[in-house]
Short mmCIF file of C-alpha atoms in Angstrom, two decimals:
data_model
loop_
_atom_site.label_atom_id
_atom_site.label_comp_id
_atom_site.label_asym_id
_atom_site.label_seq_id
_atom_site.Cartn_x
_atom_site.Cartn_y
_atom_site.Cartn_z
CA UNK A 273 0.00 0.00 0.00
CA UNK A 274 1.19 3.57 -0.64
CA UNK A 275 1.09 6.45 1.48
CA UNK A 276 -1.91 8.80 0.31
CA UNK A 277 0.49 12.18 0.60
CA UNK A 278 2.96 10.65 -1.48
CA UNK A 279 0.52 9.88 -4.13
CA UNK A 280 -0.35 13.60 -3.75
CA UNK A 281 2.94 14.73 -3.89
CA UNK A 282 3.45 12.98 -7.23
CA UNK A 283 0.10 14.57 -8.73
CA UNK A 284 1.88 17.83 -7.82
CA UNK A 285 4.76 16.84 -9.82
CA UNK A 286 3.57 15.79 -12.58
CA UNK A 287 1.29 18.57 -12.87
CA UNK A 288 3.83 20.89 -12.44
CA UNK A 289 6.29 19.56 -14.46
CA UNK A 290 4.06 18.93 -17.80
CA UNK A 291 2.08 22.54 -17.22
CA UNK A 292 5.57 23.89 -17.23
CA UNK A 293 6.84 22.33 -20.63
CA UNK A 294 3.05 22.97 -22.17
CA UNK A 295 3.38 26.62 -21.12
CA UNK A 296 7.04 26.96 -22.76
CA UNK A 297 6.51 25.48 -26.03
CA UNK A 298 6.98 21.95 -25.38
CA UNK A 299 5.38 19.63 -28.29
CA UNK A 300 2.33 17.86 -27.14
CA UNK A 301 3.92 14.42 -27.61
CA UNK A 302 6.39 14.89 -25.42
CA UNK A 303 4.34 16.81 -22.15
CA UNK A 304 2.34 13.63 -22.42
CA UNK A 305 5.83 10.90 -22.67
CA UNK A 306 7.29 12.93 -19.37
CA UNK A 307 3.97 12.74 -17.29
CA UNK A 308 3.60 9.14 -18.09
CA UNK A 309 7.40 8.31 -17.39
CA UNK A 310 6.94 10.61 -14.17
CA UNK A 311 3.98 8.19 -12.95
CA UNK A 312 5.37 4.76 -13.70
CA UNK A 313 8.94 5.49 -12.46
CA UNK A 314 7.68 5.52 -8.71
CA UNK A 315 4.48 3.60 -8.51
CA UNK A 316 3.27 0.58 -9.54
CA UNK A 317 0.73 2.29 -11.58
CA UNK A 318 -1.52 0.61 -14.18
CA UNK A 319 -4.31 2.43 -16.66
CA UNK A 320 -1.94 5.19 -17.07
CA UNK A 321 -4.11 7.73 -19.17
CA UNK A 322 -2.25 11.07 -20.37
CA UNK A 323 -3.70 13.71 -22.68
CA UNK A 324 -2.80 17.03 -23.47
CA UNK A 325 -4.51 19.60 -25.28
CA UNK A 326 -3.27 23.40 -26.61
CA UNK A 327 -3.48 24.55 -23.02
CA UNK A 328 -4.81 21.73 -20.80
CA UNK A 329 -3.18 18.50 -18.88
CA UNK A 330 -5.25 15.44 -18.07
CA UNK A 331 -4.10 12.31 -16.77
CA UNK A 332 -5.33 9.41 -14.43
CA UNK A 333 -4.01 6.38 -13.17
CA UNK A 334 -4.51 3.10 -11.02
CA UNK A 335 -2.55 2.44 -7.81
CA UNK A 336 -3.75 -0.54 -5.53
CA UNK A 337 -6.99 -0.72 -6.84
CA UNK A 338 -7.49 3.25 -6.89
CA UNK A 339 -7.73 5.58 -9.29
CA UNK A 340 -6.36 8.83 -9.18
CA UNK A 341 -6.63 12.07 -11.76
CA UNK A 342 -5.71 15.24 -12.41
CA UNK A 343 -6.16 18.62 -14.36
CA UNK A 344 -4.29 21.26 -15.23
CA UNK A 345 -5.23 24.79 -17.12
CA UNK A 346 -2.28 26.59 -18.69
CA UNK A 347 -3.96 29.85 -19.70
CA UNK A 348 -0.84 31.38 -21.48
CA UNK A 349 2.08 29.90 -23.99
CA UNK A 350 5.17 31.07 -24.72
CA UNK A 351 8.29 29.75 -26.46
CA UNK A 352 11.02 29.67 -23.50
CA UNK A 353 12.84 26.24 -24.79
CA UNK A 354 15.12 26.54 -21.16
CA UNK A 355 12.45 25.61 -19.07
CA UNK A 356 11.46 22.49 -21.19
CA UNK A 357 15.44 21.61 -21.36
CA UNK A 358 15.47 21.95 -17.82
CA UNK A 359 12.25 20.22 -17.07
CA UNK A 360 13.46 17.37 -19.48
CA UNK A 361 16.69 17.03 -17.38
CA UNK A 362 14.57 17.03 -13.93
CA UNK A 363 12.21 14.32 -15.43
CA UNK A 364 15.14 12.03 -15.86
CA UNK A 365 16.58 12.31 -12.37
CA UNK A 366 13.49 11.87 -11.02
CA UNK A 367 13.25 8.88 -13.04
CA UNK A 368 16.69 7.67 -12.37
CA UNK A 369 15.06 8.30 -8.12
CA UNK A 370 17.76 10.90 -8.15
CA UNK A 371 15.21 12.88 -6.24
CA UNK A 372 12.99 12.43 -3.43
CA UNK A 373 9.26 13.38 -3.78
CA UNK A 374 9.90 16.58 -1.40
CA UNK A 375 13.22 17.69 -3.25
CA UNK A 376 11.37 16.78 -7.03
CA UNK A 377 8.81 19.70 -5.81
CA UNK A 378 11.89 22.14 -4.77
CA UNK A 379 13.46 21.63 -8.11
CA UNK A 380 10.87 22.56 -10.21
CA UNK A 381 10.61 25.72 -8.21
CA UNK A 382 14.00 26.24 -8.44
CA UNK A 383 13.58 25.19 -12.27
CA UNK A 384 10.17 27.65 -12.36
CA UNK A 385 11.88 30.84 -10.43
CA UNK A 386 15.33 31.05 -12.37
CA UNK A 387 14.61 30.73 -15.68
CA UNK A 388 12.24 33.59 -15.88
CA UNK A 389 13.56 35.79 -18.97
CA UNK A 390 14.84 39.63 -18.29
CA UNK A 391 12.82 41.56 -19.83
CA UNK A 392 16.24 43.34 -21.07
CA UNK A 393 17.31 40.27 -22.94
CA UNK A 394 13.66 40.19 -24.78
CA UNK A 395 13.95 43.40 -26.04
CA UNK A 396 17.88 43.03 -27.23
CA UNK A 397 16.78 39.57 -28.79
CA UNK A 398 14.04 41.34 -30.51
CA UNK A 399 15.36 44.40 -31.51
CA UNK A 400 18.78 42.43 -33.20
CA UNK A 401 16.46 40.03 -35.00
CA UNK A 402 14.62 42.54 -36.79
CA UNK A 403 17.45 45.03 -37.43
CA UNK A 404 19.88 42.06 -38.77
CA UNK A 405 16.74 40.92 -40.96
CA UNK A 406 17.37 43.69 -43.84
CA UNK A 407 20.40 42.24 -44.93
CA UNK A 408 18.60 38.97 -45.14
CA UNK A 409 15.65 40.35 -47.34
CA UNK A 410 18.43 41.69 -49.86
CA UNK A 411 21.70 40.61 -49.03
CA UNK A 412 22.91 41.09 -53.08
CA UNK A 413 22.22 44.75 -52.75
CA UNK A 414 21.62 45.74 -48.89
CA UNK A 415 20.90 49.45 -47.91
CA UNK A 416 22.44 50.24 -45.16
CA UNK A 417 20.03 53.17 -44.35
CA UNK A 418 17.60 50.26 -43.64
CA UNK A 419 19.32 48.74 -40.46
CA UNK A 420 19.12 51.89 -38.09
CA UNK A 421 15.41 52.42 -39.26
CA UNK A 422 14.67 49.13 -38.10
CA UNK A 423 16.50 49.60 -35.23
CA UNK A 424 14.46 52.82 -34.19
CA UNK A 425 11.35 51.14 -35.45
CA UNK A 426 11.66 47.55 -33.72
CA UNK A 427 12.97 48.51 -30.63
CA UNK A 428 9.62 51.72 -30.19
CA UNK A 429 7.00 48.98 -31.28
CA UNK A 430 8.01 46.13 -28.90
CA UNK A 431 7.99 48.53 -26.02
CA UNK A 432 4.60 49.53 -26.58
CA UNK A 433 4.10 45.98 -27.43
CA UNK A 434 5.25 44.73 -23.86
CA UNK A 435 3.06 47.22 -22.36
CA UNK A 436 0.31 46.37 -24.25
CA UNK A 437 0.14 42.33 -23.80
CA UNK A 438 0.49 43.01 -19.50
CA UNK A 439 -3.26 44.20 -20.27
CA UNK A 440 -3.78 40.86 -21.38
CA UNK A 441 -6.67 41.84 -24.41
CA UNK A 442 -5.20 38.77 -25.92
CA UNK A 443 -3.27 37.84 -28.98
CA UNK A 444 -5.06 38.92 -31.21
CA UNK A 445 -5.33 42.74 -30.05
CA UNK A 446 -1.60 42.44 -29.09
CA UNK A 447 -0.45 41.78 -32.70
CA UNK A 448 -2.94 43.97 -33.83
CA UNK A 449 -1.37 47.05 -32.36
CA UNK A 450 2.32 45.64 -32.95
CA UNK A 451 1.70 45.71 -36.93
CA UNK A 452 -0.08 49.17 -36.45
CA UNK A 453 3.09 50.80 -34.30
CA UNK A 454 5.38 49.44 -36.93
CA UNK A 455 3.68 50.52 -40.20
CA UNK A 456 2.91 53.95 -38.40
CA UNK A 457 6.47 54.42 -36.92
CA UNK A 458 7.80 53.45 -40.76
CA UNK A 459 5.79 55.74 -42.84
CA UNK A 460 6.23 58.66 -40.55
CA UNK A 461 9.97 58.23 -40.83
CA UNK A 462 9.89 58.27 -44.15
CA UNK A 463 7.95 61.59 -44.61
CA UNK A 464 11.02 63.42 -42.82
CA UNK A 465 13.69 60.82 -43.97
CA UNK A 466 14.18 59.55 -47.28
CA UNK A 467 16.86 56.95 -48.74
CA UNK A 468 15.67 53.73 -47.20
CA UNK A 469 13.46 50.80 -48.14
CA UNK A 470 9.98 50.71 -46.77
CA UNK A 471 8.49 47.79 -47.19
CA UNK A 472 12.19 46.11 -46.02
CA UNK A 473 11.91 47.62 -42.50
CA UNK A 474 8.70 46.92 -42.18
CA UNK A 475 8.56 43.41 -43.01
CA UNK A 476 12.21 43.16 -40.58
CA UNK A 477 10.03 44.97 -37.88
CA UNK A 478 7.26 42.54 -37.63
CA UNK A 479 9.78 39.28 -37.03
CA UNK A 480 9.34 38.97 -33.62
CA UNK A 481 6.05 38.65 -33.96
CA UNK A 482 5.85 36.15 -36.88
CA UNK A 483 4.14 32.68 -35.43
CA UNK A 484 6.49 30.83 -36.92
CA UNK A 485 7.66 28.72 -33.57
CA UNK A 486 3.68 28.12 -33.16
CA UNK A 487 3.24 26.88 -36.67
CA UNK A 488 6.22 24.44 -36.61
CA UNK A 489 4.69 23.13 -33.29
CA UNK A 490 1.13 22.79 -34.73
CA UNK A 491 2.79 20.95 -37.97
CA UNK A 492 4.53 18.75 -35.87
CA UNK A 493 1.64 17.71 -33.46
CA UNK A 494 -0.02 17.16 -36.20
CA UNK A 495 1.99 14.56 -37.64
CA UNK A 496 2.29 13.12 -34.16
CA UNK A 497 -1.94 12.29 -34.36
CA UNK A 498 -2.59 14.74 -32.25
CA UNK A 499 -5.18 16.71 -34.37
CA UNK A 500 -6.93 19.08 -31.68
CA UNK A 501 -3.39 20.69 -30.63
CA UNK A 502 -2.03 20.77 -33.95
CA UNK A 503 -5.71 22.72 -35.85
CA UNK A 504 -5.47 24.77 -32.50
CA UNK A 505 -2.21 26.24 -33.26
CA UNK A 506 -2.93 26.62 -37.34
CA UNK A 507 -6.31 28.09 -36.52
CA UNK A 508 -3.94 30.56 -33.78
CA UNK A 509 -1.06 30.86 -35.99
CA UNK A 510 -3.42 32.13 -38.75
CA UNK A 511 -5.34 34.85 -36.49
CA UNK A 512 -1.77 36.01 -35.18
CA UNK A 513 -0.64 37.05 -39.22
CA UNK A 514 -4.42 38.13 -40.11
CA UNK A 515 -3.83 40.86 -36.60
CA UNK A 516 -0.63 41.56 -38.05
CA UNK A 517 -1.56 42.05 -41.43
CA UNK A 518 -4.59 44.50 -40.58
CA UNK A 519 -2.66 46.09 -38.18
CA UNK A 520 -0.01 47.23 -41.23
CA UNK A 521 -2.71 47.77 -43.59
CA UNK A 522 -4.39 50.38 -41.31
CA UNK A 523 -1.73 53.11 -41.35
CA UNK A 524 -0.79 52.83 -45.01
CA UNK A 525 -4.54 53.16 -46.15
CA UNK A 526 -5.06 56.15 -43.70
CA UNK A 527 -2.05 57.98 -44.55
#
């Protein structure tokens, strides 16, 4: 017979642990091969039952004749792949019974409290992604003018972009005002300042916003079998670049 609190302890676990790769951009596959792996390597657990969804964790299993089961809501996503590394390296010590129950929980909030990203290193990231992107678009015959437009241009709209997504309007609104900031910001640069390429800084602007890392994910899951994760993040992935695309079209039809 097992002790009742450890069998709670390991639903804390393994809900934190799979919430935690399903929030970070884990692939669906693999938050469900981690919970299960979780489960069997301490109990004798049979009917072992994992499923997750876009943004939800489910799971049940048997122990001694009793069944136990879980769910988990993960309201927001993101794409931090050094929490699922992490996560993936605590899963096998834990399977390995490198860890005791009450030290697995301290890890993950070790694992949860230190891999937060500085806001500083978001904006860097972002702002050197779009303003390297020019070259990219025409590397034959690159205009230099376009690099510290971009620069001005990425760095003002994911400011106001940061700002606006703590208001949490969603996705769709956030994107929305991201394409608007950098069509505006563009256009209005070039009625004082000539000599640069429009339609290059704009389109370098808007990479960081680009659901690219959601599409490959969706694509993926998708080939996996797992169809309601993978049309989820096609139908999001599509609603993300229809916000961005309205939000660029706005400015340029106005002015």
């Amino acid at each position: 017979m097992y002790k009742e609190d450890d069998i709670n302890k390991l639903l804390e676990i393994t809900s934190r642990a799979g919430a935690m790769m399903l929030k970070n951009g884990a692939e669906i596959y693999r938050v469900e091969d981690t919970v299960e792996r979780i489960i069997r390597s301490i109990y004798d657990a049979s009917d072992i039952d994992v499923f997750a969804t876009f943004n939800a964790l489910m799971y049940s299993f048997n122990v001694d004749g009793k069944t136990y089961a879980n769910v988990k809501r993960v309201k927001n996503r993101g794409n931090n792949l050094i929490v699922v590394d992490r996560v993936n390296s605590f899963s096998r010590k834990f399977c390995n019974h490198e860890l005791t129950l009450d030290e697995a929980l301290i890890e993950l909030d070790n694992i949860r409290n230190t891999t937060i990203i500085d806001p500083k290193i978001a904006i860097i990231g972002a702002v050197l992604a779009s303003t390297a992107f020019p070259i990219l678009v025409n590397p034959k015959d690159p205009i230099f003018l376009d690099l510290p437009v971009t620069f001005l241009v990425s760095l003002l709209t994911f400011l106001v972009y940061r700002n606006i997504e703590k208001k949490m309007y969603g996705y769709f609104i956030d994107n929305f005002v991201a394409g608007i900031m950098v069509s505006f910001l563009t256009l209005m640069i070039g009625k004082f300042f000539g000599g640069f390429n429009t339609a290059n800084v704009i389109i370098s602007s808007m990479m960081p916003y680009v659901p690219g890392f959601i599409l490959t994910n969706s694509i993926r899951d998708l080939m996996s079998g797992d169809a309601t994760s993978g049309l989820v993040g096609l139908t999001m992935s599509l609603f993300i670049s229809l916000a961005l695309a309205i939000g660029v079209a706005v400015p340029i039809t106005i002015l």
